[in-house]
Coordinates of C-alpha atoms and ligand atoms in Angstrom, one line a residue:
X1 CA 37.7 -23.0 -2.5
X2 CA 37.8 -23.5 1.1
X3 CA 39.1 -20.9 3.9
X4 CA 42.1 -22.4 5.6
X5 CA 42.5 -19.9 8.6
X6 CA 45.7 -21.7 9.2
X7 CA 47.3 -21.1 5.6
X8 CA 47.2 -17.1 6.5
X9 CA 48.8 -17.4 9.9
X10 CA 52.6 -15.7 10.0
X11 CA 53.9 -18.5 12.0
X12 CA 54.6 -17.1 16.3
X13 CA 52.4 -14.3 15.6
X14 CA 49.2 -14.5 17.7
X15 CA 46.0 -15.5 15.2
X16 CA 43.5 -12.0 14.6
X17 CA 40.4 -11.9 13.5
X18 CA 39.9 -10.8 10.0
X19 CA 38.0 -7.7 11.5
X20 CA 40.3 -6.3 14.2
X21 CA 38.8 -3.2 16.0
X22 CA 42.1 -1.8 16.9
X23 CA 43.8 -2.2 13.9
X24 CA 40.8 -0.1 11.8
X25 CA 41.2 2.7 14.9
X26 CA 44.9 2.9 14.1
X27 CA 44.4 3.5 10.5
X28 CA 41.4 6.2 11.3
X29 CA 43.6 7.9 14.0
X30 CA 46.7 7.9 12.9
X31 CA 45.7 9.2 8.8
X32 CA 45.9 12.4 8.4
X33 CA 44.6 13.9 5.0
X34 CA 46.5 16.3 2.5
X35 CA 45.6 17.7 -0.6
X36 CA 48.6 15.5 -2.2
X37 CA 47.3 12.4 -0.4
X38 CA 43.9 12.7 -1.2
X39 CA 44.7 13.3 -5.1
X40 CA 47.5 10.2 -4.8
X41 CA 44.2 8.3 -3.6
X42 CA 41.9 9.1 -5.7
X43 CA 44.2 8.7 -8.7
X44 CA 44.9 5.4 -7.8
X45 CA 41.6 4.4 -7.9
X46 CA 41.2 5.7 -11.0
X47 CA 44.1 4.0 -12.5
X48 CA 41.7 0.9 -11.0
X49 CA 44.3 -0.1 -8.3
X50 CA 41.7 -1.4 -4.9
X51 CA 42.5 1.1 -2.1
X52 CA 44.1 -0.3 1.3
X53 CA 42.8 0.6 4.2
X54 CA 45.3 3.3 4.5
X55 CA 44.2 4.7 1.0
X56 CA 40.1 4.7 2.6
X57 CA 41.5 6.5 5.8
X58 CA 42.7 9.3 4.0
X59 CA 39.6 9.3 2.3
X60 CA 37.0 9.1 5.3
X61 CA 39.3 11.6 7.3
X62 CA 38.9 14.0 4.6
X63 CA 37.1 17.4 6.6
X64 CA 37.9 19.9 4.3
X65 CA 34.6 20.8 1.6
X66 CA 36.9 21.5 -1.1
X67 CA 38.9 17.8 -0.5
X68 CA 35.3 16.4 -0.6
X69 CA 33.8 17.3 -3.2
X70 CA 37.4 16.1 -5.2
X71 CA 36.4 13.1 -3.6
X72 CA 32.8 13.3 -5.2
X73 CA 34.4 14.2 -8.5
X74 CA 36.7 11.2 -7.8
X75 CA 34.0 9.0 -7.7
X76 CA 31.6 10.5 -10.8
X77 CA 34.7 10.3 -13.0
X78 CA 35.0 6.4 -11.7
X79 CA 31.6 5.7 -12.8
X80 CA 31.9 7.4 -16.1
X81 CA 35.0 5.9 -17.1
X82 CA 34.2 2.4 -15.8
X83 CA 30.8 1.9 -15.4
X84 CA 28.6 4.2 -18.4
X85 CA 24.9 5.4 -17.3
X86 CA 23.2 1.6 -16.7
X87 CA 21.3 1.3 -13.5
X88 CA 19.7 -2.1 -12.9
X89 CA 16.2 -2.3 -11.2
X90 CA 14.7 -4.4 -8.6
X91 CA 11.9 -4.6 -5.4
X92 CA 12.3 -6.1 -2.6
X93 CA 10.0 -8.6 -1.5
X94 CA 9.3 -9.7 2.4
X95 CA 7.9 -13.3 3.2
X96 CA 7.7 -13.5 6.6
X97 CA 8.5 -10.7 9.4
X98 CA 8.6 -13.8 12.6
X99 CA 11.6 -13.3 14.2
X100 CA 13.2 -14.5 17.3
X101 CA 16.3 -12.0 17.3
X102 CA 16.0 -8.8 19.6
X103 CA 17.7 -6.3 17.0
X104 CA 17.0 -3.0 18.9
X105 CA 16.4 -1.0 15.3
X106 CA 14.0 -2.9 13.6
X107 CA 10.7 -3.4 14.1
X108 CA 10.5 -7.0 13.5
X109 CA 12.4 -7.6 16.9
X110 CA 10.9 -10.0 19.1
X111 CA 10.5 -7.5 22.0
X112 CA 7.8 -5.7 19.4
X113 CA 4.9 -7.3 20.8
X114 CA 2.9 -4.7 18.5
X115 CA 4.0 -6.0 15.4
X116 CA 1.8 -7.7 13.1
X117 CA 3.2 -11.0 12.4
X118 CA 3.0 -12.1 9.1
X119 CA 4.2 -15.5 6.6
X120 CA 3.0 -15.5 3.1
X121 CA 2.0 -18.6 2.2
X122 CA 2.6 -20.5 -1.5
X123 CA -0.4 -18.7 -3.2
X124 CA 0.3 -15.4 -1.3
X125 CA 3.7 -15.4 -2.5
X126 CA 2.4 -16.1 -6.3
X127 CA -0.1 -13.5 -5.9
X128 CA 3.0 -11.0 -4.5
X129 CA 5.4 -12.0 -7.6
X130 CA 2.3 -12.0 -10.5
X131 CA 1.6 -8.3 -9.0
X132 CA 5.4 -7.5 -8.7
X133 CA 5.9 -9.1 -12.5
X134 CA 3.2 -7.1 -13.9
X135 CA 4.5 -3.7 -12.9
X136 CA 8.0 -5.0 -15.2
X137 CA 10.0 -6.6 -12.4
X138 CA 12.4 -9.2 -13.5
X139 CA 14.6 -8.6 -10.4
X140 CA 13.7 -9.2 -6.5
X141 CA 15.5 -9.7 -3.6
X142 CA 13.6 -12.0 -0.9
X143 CA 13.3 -10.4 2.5
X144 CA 13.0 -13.5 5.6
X145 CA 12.8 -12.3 9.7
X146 CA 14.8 -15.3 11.6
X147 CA 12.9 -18.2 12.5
X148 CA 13.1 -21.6 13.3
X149 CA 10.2 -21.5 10.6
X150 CA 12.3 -20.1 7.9
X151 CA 14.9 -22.6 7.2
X152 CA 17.0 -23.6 4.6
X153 CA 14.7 -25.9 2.9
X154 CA 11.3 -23.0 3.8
X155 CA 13.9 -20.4 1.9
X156 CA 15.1 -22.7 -1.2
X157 CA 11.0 -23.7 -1.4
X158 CA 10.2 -20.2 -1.9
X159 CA 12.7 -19.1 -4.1
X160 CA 11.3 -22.1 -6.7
X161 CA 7.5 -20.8 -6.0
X162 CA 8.9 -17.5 -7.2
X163 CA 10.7 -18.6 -10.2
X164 CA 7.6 -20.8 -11.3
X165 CA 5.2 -17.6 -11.5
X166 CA 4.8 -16.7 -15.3
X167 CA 1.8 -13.7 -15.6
X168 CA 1.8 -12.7 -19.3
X169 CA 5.5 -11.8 -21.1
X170 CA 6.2 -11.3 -17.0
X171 CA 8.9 -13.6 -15.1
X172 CA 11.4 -13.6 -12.5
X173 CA 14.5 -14.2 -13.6
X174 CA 16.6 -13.7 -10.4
X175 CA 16.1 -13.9 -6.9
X176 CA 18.3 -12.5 -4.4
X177 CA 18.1 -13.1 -0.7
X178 CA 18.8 -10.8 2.5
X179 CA 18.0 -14.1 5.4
X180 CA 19.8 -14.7 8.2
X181 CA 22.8 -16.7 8.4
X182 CA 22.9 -20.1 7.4
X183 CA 24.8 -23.4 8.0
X184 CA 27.0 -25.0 4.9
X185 CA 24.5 -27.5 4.1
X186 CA 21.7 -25.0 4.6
X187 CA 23.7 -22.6 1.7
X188 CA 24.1 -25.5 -0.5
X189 CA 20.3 -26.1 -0.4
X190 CA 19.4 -22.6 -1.2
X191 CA 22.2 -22.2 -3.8
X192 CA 20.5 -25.4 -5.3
X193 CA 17.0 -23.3 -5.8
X194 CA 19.1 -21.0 -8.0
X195 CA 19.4 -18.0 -6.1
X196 CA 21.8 -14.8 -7.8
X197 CA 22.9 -12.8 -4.3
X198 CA 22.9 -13.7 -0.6
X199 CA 23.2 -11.0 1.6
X200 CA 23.6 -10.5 5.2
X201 CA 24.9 -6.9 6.4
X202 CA 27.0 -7.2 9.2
X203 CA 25.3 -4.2 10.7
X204 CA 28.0 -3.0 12.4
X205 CA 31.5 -4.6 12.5
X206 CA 32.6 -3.4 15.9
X207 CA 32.3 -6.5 18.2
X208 CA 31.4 -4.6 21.4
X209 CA 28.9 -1.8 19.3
X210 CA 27.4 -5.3 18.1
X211 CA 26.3 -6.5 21.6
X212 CA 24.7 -3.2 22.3
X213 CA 22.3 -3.4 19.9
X214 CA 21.6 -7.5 19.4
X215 CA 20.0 -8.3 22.4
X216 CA 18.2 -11.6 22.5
X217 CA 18.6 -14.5 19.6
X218 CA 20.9 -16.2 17.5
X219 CA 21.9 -12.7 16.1
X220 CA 23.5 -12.1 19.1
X221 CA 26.9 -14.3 18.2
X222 CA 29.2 -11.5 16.6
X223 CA 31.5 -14.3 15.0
X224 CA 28.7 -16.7 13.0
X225 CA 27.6 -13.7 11.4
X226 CA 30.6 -12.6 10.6
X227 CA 32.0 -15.8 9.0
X228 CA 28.0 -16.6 7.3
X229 CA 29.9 -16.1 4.0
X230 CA 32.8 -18.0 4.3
X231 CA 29.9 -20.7 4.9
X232 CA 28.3 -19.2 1.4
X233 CA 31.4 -19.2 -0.3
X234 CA 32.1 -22.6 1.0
X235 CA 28.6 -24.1 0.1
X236 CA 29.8 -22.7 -3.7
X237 CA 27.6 -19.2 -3.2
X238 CA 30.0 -16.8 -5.1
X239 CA 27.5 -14.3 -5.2
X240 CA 27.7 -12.3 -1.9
X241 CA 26.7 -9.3 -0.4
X242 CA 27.8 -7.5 2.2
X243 CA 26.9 -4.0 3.9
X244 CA 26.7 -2.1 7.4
X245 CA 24.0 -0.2 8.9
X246 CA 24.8 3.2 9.1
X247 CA 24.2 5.2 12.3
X248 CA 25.3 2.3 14.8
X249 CA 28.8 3.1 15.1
X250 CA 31.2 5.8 13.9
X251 CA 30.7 5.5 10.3
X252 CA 34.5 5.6 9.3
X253 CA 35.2 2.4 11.0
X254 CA 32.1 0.8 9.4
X255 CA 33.9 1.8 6.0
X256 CA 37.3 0.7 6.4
X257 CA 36.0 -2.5 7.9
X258 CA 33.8 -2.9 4.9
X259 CA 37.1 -2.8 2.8
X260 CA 38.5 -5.2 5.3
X261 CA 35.6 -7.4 4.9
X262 CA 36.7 -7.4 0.9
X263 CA 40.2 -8.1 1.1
X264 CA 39.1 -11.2 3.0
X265 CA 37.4 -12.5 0.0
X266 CA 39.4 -11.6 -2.3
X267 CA 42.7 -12.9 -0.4
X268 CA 40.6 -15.9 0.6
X269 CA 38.5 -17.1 -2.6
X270 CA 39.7 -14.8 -4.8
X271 CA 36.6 -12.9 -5.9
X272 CA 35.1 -10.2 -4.0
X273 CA 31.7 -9.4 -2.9
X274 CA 29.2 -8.9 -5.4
X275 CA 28.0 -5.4 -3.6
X276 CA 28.3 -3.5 -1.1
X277 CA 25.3 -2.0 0.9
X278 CA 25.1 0.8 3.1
X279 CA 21.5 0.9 4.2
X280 CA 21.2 4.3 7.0
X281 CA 19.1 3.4 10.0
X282 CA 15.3 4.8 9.7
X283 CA 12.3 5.0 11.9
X284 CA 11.0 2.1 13.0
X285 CA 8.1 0.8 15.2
X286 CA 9.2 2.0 18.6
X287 CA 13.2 2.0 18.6
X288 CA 14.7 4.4 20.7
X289 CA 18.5 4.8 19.5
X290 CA 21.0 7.2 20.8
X291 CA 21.5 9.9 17.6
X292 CA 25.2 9.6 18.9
X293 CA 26.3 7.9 15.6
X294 CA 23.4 10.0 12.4
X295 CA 24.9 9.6 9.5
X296 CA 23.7 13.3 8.0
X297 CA 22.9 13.9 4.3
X298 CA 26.2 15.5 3.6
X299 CA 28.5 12.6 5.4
X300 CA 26.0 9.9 3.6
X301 CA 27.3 11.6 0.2
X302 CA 31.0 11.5 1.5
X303 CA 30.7 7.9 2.4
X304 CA 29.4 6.6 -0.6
X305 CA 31.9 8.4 -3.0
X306 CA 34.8 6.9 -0.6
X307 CA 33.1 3.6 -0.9
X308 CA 33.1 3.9 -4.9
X309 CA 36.8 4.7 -4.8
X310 CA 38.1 2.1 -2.4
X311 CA 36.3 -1.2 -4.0
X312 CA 36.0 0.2 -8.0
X313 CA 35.0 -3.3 -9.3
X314 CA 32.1 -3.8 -6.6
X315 CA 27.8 -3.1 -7.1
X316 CA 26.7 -0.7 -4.9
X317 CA 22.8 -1.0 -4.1
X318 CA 20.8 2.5 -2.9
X319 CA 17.4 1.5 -1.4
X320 CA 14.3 3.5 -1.1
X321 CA 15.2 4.1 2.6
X322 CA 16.9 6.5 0.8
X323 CA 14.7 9.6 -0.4
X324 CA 14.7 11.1 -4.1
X325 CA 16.9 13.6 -3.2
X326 CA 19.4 11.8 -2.0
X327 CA 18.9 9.1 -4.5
X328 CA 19.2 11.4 -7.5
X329 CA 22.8 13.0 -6.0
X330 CA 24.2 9.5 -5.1
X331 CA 23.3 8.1 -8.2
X332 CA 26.3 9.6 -9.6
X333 CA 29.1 8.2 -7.8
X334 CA 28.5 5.0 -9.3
X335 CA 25.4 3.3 -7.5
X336 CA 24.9 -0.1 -9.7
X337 CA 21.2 -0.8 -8.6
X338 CA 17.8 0.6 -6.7
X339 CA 14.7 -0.9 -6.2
X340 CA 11.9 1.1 -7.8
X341 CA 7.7 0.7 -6.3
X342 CA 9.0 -0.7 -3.4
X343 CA 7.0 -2.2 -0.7
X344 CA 7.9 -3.8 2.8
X345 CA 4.2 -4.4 4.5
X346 CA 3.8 -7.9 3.6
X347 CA 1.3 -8.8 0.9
X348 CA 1.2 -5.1 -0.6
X349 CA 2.6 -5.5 -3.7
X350 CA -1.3 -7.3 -4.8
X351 CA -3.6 -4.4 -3.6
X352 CA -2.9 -1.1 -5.5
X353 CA -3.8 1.3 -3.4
X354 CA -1.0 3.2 -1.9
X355 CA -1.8 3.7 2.1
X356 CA 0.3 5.5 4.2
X357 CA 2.9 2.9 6.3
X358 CA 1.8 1.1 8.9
X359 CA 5.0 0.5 11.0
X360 CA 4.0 -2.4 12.6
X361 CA 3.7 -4.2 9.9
X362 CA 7.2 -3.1 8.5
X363 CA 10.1 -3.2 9.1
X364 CA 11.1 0.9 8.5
X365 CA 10.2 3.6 7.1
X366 CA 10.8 4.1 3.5
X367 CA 11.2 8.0 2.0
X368 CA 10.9 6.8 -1.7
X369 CA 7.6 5.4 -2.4
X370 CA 7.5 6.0 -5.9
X371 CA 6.1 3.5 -8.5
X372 CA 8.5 1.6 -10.4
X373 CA 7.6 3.6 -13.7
X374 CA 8.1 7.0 -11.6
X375 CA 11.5 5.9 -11.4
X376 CA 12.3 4.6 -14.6
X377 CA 10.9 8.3 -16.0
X378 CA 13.4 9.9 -14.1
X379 CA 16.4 7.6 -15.0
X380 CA 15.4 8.0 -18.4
X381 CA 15.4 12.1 -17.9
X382 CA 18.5 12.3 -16.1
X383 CA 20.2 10.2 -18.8
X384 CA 20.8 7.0 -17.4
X385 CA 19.8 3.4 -19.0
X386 CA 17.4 1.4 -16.9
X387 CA 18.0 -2.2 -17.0
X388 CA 16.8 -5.8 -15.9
X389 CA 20.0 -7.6 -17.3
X390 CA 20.2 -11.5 -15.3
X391 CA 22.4 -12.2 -18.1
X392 CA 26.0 -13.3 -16.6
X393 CA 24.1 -14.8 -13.9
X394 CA 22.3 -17.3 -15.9
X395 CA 25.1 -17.8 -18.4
X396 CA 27.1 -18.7 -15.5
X397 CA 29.3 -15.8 -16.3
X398 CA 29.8 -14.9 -12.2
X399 CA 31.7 -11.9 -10.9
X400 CA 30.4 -10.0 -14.1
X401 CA 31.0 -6.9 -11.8
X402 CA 34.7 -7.9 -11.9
X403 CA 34.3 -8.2 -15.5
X404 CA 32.9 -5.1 -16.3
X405 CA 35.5 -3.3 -14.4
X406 CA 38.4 -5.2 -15.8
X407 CA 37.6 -6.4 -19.1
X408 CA 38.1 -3.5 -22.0
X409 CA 35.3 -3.9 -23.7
X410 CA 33.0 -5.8 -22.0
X411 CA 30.4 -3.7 -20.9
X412 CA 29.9 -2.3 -24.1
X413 CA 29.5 -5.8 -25.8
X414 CA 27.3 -7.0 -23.0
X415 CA 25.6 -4.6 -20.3
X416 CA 24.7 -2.4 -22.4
X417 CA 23.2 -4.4 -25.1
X418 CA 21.4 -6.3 -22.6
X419 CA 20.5 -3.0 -20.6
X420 CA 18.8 -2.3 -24.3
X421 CA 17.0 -5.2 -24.6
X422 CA 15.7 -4.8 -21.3
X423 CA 14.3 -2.3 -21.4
X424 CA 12.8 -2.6 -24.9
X425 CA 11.0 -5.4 -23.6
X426 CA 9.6 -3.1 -20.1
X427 CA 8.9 -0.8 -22.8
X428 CA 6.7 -2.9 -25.0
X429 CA 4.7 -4.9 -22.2
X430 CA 4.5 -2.4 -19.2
X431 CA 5.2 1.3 -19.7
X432 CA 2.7 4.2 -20.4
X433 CA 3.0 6.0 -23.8
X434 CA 5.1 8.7 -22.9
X435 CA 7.9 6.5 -20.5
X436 CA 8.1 4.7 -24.1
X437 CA 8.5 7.6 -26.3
X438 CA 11.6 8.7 -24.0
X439 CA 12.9 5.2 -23.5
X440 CA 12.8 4.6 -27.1
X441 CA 14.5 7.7 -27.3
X442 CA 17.4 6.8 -24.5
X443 CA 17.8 3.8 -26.5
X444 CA 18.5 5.3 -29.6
X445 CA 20.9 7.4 -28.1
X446 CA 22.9 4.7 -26.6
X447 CA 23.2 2.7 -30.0
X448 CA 24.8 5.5 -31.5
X449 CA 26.8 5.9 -29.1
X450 CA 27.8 2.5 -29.8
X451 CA 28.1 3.1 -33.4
X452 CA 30.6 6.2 -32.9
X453 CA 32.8 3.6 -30.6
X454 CA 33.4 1.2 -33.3
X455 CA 31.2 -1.5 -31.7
X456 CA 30.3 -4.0 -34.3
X457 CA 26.7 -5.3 -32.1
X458 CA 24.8 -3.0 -33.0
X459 CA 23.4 -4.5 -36.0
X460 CA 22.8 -7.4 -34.1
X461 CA 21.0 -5.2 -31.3
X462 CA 18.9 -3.5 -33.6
X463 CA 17.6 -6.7 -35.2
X464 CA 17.0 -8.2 -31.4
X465 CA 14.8 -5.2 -30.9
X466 CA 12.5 -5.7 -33.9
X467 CA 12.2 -9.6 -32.6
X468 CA 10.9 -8.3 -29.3
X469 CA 8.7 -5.7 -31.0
X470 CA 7.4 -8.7 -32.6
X471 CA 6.9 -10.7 -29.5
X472 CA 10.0 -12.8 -28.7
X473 CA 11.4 -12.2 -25.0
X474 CA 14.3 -12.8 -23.0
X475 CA 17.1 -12.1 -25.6
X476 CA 20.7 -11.5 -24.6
X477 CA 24.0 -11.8 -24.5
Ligands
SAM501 N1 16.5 -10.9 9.4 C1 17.6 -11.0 8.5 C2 18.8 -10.4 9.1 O1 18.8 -9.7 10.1 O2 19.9 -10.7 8.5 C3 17.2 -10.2 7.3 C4 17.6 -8.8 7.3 S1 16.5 -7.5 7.6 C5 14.9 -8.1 7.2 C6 17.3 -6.6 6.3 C7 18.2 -5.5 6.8 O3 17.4 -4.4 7.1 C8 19.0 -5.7 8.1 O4 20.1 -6.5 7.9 C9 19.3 -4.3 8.6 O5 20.5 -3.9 8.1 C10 18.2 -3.5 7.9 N2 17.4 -2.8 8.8 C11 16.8 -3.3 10.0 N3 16.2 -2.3 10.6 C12 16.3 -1.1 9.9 C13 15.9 0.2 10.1 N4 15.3 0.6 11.1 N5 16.3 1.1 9.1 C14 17.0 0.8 8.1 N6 17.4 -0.5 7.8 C15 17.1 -1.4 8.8
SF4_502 FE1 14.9 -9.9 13.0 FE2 16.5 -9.2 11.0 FE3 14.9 -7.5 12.2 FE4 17.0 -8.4 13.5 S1 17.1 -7.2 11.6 S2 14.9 -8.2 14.3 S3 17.1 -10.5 12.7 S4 14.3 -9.2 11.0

């Protein structure tokens, strides 16, 4: 499907940008939240009607604790109802930290002449992924600076290097990317290599915030980032992700134009994103940002649950930016995936030893550092069914996100199956004795909880987990 701009223009009406600044400040300023309006909101949402940008106002504008925290129970009910206790796993994986852009928060920016610059070459990378699949991963996302040296055809090469490494029962079985923008024909050549997700976070979506902090580069041009997935969607990428980086700009307006983001892809291909991230700026090697714009613990909490109830059908990624704390409470409203023994200094994931950062080698700070199998202990505890499901993606079943959320049923006949397989198979070839005496456990739990629903799998499961305690791998459906 291809985006006519034309098609969408009310003829004598001047043309607007998808993202118009002043129409997002009207909503914020001009939306002013009751107890009515906030419960007509939330119970939209929870009659699984999107929110408007009206509905997300009321939301965002939302001061008083006790509208809040109906917010937060807004979004927990949300995930209950919709969504069940799956959480699906990944690391993230840098490749190369050159980069010509002059991003004034990250410490990859070309005005860093500190930085340690850094490409991972073929066997580096296989070293990376072997590492990566031997602590379980079956997930990454692929992390590129921008450089003339990492094109198209560099970033479709390395996603086949990564699919080709096999270490034991280990392999990847999907690769995301977060690279910059891309022309069509360099999106068609990545999509070739078989990539699940591109992503490219706006950062901010006010235009004139934008300039402030992009300073040198191609990053600089507002617009081609703005339109990169149109170009993705174009290229036949219907796997996007988008996100904002929180403490640029007034976080309100980053949510609303998020939303606005979304109905351009839904009015314009008709699918959605895939997720929506909302990484928080951290410390970084020598940035000096204004604090003007923090996003504290409290409004990060308030965000997230407003996100959840504004785009229901959407995965929302938490990253280890993020620390436990914080990652245990937002878990709740309905965060589809984390990464778990995540590192960002390039080449890390091979030596064991956990030193302290180095940030400039990275790109930021992290405030989760825990292994993999720390985190898949405490899912487990809290009640919540880790999985490495690629299933939709390789059956071609795309927009899976849409289907969970709108087909009755679905999730129960696939994620969580698939969830349990999963994880039966990190359990047999990765985790400690205890993680597997729990997850075994969690499992059991969840088939029952099948049984007591009527769902007619579970047979079916049970005798796909006694083939992968045998041996066999990769079983789903
Ligand atoms: N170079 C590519 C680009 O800019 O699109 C890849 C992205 S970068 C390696 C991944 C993301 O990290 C950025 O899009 C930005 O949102 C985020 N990021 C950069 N600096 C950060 C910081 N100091 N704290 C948290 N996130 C940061
Ligand atoms: Fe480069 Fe991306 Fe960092 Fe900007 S955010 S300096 S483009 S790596």
């Amino acid at each position: 499907m291809i985006f006519k701009p034309e098609e969408y223009r009310i003829p004598d009406e001047p043309m607007k940008p998808f993202i118009d600044p002043d129409e997002i400040w009207e909503y914020i300023n001009n939306t002013e939240p009751t107890r009515e309006s906030v419960q007509a909101v939330i119970q939209k949402s929870l009659n699984k009607e999107r929110l408007n940008l009206k509905d997300t106002a009321t939301l965002v504008n939302a001061k008083d604790p006790d509208l809040i925290e109906e917010i937060k129970e807004g979004a927990r009910k949300l995930k209950e109802l919709v969504y069940g206790n799956r959480i699906v796993l990944f690391a993230p994986l840098y490749i190369g930290n050159k980069c010509t852009n002059d991003c004034q928060y990250c410490g990859f920016r070309v005005s860093n002449k500190e930085a340690v610059r850094k490409t991972l070459d073929d066997s580096e990378i296989k070293k990376e992924v072997a590492a990566l699949e031997d602590n379980g991963q079956k997930r990454l996302i692929l992390v590129y600076g921008e450089h003339p040296d990492y094109d198209a055809d560099y970033i479709a090469h390395t996603v086949k290097t990564v699919y080709e490494v096999k270490q034991g029962n280990g392999e990847i079985r999907r690769v995301n990317i977060n690279a910059a923008p891309l022309d069509i024909e360099g999106f068609r050549k990545v999509h070739e290599a078989g990539i699940g997700t591109y992503q490219v976070f706006q950062e901010t979506y006010h235009p004139e915030a934008y300039k402030e902090y992009h300073l040198g580069g191609k990053k600089r041009d507002y617009n081609y980032r703005l339109t990169s997935l149109d170009r993705a969607m174009e290229a036949g990428i219907d796997d996007v992700g988008i996100g904002a980086l929180f403490g640029l700009y007034d976080w309100r307006f980053e949510a609303l134009a998020m939303v606005r983001h979304t109905n351009h892809f839904e009015a314009c291909y008709d699918v959605g994103p895939h997720t929506l991230s909302f990484p928080r700026i951290q410390d970084a090697a020598s940035i000096g940002l204004s604090d003007k714009y923090n996003v504290d613990d409290d409004t990060f909490t308030h965000l997230i649950a407003a996100l959840r109830l504004a785009v229901p059908y959407t995965g929302l990624i938490l990253t280890a930016r993020e620390n436990p704390r914080v990652r245990k409470e937002v878990m709740r409203f309905g965060v589809s995936q984390i990464d778990g023994g995540t590192k960002l200094e390039l080449g890390s994931y091979q030596n064991s030893i956990n030193e302290d950062q180095d940030l400039n080698k990275e790109q930021f700070m992290i405030n989760d550092s825990r292994s993999l199998n720390q985190i898949i202990d405490e899912l487990l505890d809290d009640g919540f069914l880790p999985s490495f499901c690629t299933a939709c993606y390789r059956l071609g079943r795309t927009g899976e996100h849409f289907m969970e959320f709108s087909v009755p049923g679905f999730i129960k006949r696939y994620c969580t199956p698939n969830a349990i397989l999963t994880l039966s198979e990190y359990l047999m070839d990765y985790a400690p004795e205890d993680t597997r005496e729990k997850g075994w456990k969690v499992i059991e739990n969840n088939l029952k909880e099948l049984e007591e629903n009527n769902f007619k799998n579970v047979p079916e499961i049970r005798e796909r987990i006694d083939r992968i305690k045998e041996g066999e791998r990769d079983l789903y459906f």
